[in-house]
Coordinates of C-alpha atoms in Angstrom, one line a residue:
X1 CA 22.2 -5.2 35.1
X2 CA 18.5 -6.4 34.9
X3 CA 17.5 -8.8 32.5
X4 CA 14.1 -10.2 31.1
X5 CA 11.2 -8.4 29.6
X6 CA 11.0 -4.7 30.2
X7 CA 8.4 -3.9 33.1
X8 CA 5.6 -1.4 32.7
X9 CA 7.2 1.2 35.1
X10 CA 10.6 1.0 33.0
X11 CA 8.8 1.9 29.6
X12 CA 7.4 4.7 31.9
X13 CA 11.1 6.0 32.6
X14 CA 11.8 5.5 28.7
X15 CA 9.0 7.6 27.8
X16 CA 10.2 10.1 30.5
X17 CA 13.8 10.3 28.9
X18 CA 12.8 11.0 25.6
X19 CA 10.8 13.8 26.4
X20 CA 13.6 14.6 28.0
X21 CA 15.3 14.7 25.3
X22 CA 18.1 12.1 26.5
X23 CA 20.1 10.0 24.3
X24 CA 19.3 6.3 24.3
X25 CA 22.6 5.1 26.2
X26 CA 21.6 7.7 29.3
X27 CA 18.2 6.3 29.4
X28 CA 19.6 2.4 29.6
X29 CA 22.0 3.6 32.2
X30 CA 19.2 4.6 34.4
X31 CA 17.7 1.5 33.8
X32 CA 20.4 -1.0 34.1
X33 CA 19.6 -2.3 31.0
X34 CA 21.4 -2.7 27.5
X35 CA 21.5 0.4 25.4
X36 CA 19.9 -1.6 22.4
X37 CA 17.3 -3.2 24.5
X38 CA 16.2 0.9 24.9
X39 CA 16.8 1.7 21.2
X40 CA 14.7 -1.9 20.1
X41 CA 11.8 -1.1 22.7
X42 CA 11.5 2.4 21.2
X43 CA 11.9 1.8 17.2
X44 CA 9.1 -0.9 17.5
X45 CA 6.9 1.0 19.2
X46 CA 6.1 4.2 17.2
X47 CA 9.8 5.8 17.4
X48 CA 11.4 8.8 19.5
X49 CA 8.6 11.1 18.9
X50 CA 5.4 8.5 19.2
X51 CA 6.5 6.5 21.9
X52 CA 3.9 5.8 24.3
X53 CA 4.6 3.8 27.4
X54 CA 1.4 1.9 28.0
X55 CA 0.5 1.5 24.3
X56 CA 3.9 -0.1 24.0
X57 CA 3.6 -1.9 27.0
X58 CA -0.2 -3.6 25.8
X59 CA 1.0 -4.4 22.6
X60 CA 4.2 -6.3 23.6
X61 CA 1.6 -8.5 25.9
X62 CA 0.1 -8.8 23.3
X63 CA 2.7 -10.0 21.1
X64 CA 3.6 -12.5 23.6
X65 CA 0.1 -13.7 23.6
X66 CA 0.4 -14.8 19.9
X67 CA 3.6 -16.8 20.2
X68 CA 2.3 -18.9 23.0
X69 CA -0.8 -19.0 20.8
X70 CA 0.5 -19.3 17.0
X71 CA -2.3 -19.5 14.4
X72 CA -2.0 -21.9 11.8
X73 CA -0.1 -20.4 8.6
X74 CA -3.0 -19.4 6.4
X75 CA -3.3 -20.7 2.7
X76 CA -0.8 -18.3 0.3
X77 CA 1.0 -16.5 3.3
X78 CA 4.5 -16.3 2.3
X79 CA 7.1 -19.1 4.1
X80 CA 9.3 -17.7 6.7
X81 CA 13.1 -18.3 5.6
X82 CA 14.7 -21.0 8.0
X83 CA 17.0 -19.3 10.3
X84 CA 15.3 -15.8 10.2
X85 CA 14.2 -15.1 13.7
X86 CA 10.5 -13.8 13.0
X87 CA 10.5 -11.2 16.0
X88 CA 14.0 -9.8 14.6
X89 CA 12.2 -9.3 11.4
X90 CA 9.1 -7.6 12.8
X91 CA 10.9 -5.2 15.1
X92 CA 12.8 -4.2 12.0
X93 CA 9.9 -4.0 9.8
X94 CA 8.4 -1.4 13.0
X95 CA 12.1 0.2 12.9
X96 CA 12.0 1.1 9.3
X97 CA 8.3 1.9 9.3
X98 CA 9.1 4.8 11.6
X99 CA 11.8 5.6 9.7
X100 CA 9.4 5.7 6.8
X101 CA 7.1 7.9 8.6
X102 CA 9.2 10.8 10.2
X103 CA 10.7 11.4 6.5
X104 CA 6.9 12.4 5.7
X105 CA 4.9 9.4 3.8
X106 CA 1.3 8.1 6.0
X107 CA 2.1 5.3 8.2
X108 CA -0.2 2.6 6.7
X109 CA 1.4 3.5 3.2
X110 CA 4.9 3.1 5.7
X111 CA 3.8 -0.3 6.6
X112 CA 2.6 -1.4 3.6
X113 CA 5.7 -0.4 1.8
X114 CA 7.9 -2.4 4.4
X115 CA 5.7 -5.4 4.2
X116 CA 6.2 -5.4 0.5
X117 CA 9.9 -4.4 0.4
X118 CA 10.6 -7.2 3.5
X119 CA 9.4 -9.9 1.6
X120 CA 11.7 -12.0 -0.9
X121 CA 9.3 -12.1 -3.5
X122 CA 8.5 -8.6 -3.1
X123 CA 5.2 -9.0 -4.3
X124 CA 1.7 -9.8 -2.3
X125 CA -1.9 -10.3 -2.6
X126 CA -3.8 -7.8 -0.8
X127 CA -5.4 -10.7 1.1
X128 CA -2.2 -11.3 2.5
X129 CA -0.7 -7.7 3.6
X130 CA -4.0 -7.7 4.9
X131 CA -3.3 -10.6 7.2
X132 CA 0.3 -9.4 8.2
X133 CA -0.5 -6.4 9.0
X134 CA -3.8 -7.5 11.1
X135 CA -5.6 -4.6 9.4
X136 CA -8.8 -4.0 6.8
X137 CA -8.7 -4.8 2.8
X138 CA -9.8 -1.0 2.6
X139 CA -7.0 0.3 4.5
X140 CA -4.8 -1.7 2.1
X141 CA -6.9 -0.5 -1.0
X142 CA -5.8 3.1 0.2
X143 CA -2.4 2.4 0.7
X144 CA -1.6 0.6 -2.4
X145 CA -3.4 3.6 -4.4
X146 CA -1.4 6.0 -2.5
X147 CA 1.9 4.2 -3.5
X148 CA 0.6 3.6 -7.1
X149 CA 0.8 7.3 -7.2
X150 CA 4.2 8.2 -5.9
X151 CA 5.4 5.3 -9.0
X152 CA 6.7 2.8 -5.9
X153 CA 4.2 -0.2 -6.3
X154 CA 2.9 -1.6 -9.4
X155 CA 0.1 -4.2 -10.1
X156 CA 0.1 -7.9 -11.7
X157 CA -2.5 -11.1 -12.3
X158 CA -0.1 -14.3 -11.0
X159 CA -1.3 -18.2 -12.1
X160 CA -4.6 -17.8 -9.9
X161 CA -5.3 -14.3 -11.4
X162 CA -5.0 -12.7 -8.5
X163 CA -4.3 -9.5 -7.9
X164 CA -0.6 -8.8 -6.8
X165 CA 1.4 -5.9 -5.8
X166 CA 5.0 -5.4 -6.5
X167 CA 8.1 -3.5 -5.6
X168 CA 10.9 -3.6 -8.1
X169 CA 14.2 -3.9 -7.0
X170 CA 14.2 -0.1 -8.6
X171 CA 11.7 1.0 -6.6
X172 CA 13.7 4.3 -5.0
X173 CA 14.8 5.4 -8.6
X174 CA 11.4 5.4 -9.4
X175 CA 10.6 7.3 -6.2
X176 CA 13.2 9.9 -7.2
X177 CA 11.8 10.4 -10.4
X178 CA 8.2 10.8 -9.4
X179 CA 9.8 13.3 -7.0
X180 CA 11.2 15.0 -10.1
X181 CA 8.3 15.3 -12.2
X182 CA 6.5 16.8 -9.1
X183 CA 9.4 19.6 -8.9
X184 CA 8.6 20.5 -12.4
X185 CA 5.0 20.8 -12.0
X186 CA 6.0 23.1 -9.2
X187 CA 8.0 25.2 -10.7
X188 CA 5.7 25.4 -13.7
X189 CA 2.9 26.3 -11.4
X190 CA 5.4 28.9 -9.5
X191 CA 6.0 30.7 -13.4
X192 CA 2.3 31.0 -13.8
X193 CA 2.5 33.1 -10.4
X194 CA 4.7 35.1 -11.7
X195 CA 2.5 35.8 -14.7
X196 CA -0.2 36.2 -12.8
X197 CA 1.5 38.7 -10.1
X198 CA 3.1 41.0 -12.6
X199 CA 7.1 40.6 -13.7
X200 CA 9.0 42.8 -11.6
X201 CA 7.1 43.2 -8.7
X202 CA 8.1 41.5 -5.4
X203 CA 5.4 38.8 -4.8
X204 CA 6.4 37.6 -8.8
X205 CA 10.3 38.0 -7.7
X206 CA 9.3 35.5 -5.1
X207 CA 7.6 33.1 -6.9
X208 CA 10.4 32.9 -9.9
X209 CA 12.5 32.5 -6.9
X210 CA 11.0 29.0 -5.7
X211 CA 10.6 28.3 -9.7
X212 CA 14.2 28.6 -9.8
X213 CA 15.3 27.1 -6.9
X214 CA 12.8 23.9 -7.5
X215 CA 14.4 23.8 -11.7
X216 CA 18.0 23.3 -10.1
X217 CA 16.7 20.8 -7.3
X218 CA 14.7 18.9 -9.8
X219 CA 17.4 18.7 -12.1
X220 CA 20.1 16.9 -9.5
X221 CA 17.7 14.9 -8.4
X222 CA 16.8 13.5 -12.1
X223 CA 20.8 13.4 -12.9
X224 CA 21.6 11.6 -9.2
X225 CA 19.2 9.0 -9.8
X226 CA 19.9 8.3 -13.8
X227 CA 23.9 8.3 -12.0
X228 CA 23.0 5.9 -9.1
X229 CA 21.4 3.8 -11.3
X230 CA 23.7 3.3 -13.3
X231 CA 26.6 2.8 -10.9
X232 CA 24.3 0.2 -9.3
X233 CA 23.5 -1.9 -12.1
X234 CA 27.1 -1.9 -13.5
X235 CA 26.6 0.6 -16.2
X236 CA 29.6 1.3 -18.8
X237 CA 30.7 4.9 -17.7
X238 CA 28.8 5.0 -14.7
X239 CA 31.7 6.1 -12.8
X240 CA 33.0 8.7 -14.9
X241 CA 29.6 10.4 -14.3
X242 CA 27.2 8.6 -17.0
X243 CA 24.8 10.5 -19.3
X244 CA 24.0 13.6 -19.5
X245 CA 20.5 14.5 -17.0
X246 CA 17.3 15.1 -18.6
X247 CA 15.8 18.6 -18.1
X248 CA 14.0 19.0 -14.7
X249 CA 10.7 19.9 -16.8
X250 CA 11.1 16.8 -18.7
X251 CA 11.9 14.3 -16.3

């Protein structure tokens, strides 16, 4: 079985399987190589469906060139945590970030969003995402505002009245109940078709139809995240089902 770093003509063969369509342990087979040294190489490098050979091939040189070059720890970048091995942390961080990005949301907002969520504090200045992620202030600006949107960041002054964004520990409750509210502006803008189009024909039968649909979505959403909630943060009842939802055009 081969060992060492992966060479430029293997991540050539990788690329080959996937559009292949093969599974990850077929690919390492025909390398010799470790089926998670395939599934690693892959996840860090743009996932399954961005995977480029030489693009991952120039930024894992250039990766190496930083650790035998490492930059002094910049003023307010947060302390690794002893016994965390940094590159197992990074290749998760680019493992979850494509995660992140094939269920839908931008990948800077992906990466911000992992940065954020990856760090103990789970807060940062935008100095510093800006500096872990090696990219611009405005492409962080962007990001956070998208996030502020979707309810998944929020904004605080620390001690040097900074500007700091957070992720609260119930940051996908939140994300489930933005998703609600947008349901019910949906369906409410589905019902106005319907006016619109005239009741009883089909085009209106089709939009009460998604209006419909979206109200019963909506609703299981808003009642599985008040549940999960409260099975998470050891409400009283939680397990016999907790509270009643709220209406999906009240969420």
């Amino acid at each position: 079985m081969s060992g060492g770093r992966l060479t430029q003509q293997e991540r050539r063969q990788i690329a080959r399987g996937l559009a292949d369509d093969l599974a990850y342990a077929e690919i390492a087979r025909r390398l010799g190589r470790p089926t998670s040294t395939v599934t690693r190489e892959v996840m860090r490098n743009g996932g399954p469906t961005d995977y480029r050979a030489d693009l991952a091939h120039r930024a894992t040189e250039h990766r190496a060139h930083r650790r035998r070059q490492p930059a002094p720890r910049a003023p307010g970048t947060p302390a690794q945590v002893p016994g965390r091995d940094v590159e197992a942390v990074r290749a998760y961080e680019e493992a979850f970030t494509a995660v992140l990005v094939r269920a839908g949301l931008p990948r800077m907002v992906s990466r911000v969003l992992v940065c954020l969520y990856t760090t103990d504090a789970g807060s940062l200045a935008a100095s510093e995402l800006a500096r872990h992620l090696q990219v611009s202030p405005a492409s962080i600006s962007k990001a956070i505002a998208f996030l502020e949107g979707q309810g998944l960041v929020r904004r605080e002054r620390d001690d040097r009245r900074r500007e700091r964004y957070v992720v609260d520990d119930d940051v996908w409750y939140q994300a489930m109940r933005a998703n609600a509210r947008a349901n019910a502006r949906l369906a409410a803008a589905a019902r106005r078709g319907v006016d619109v189009l005239g009741p009883g024909t089909p085009a209106a039968a089709r939009f009460e139809g998604i209006a419909r649909f979206v109200d019963v979505v909506g609703a299981a959403m808003a009642r599985a995240a008040e549940q999960a909630r409260d099975v998470l943060h050891g409400e009283p009842g939680a397990a016999a089902g907790g509270a009643a939802a709220p209406r999906a055009d009240h969420p």
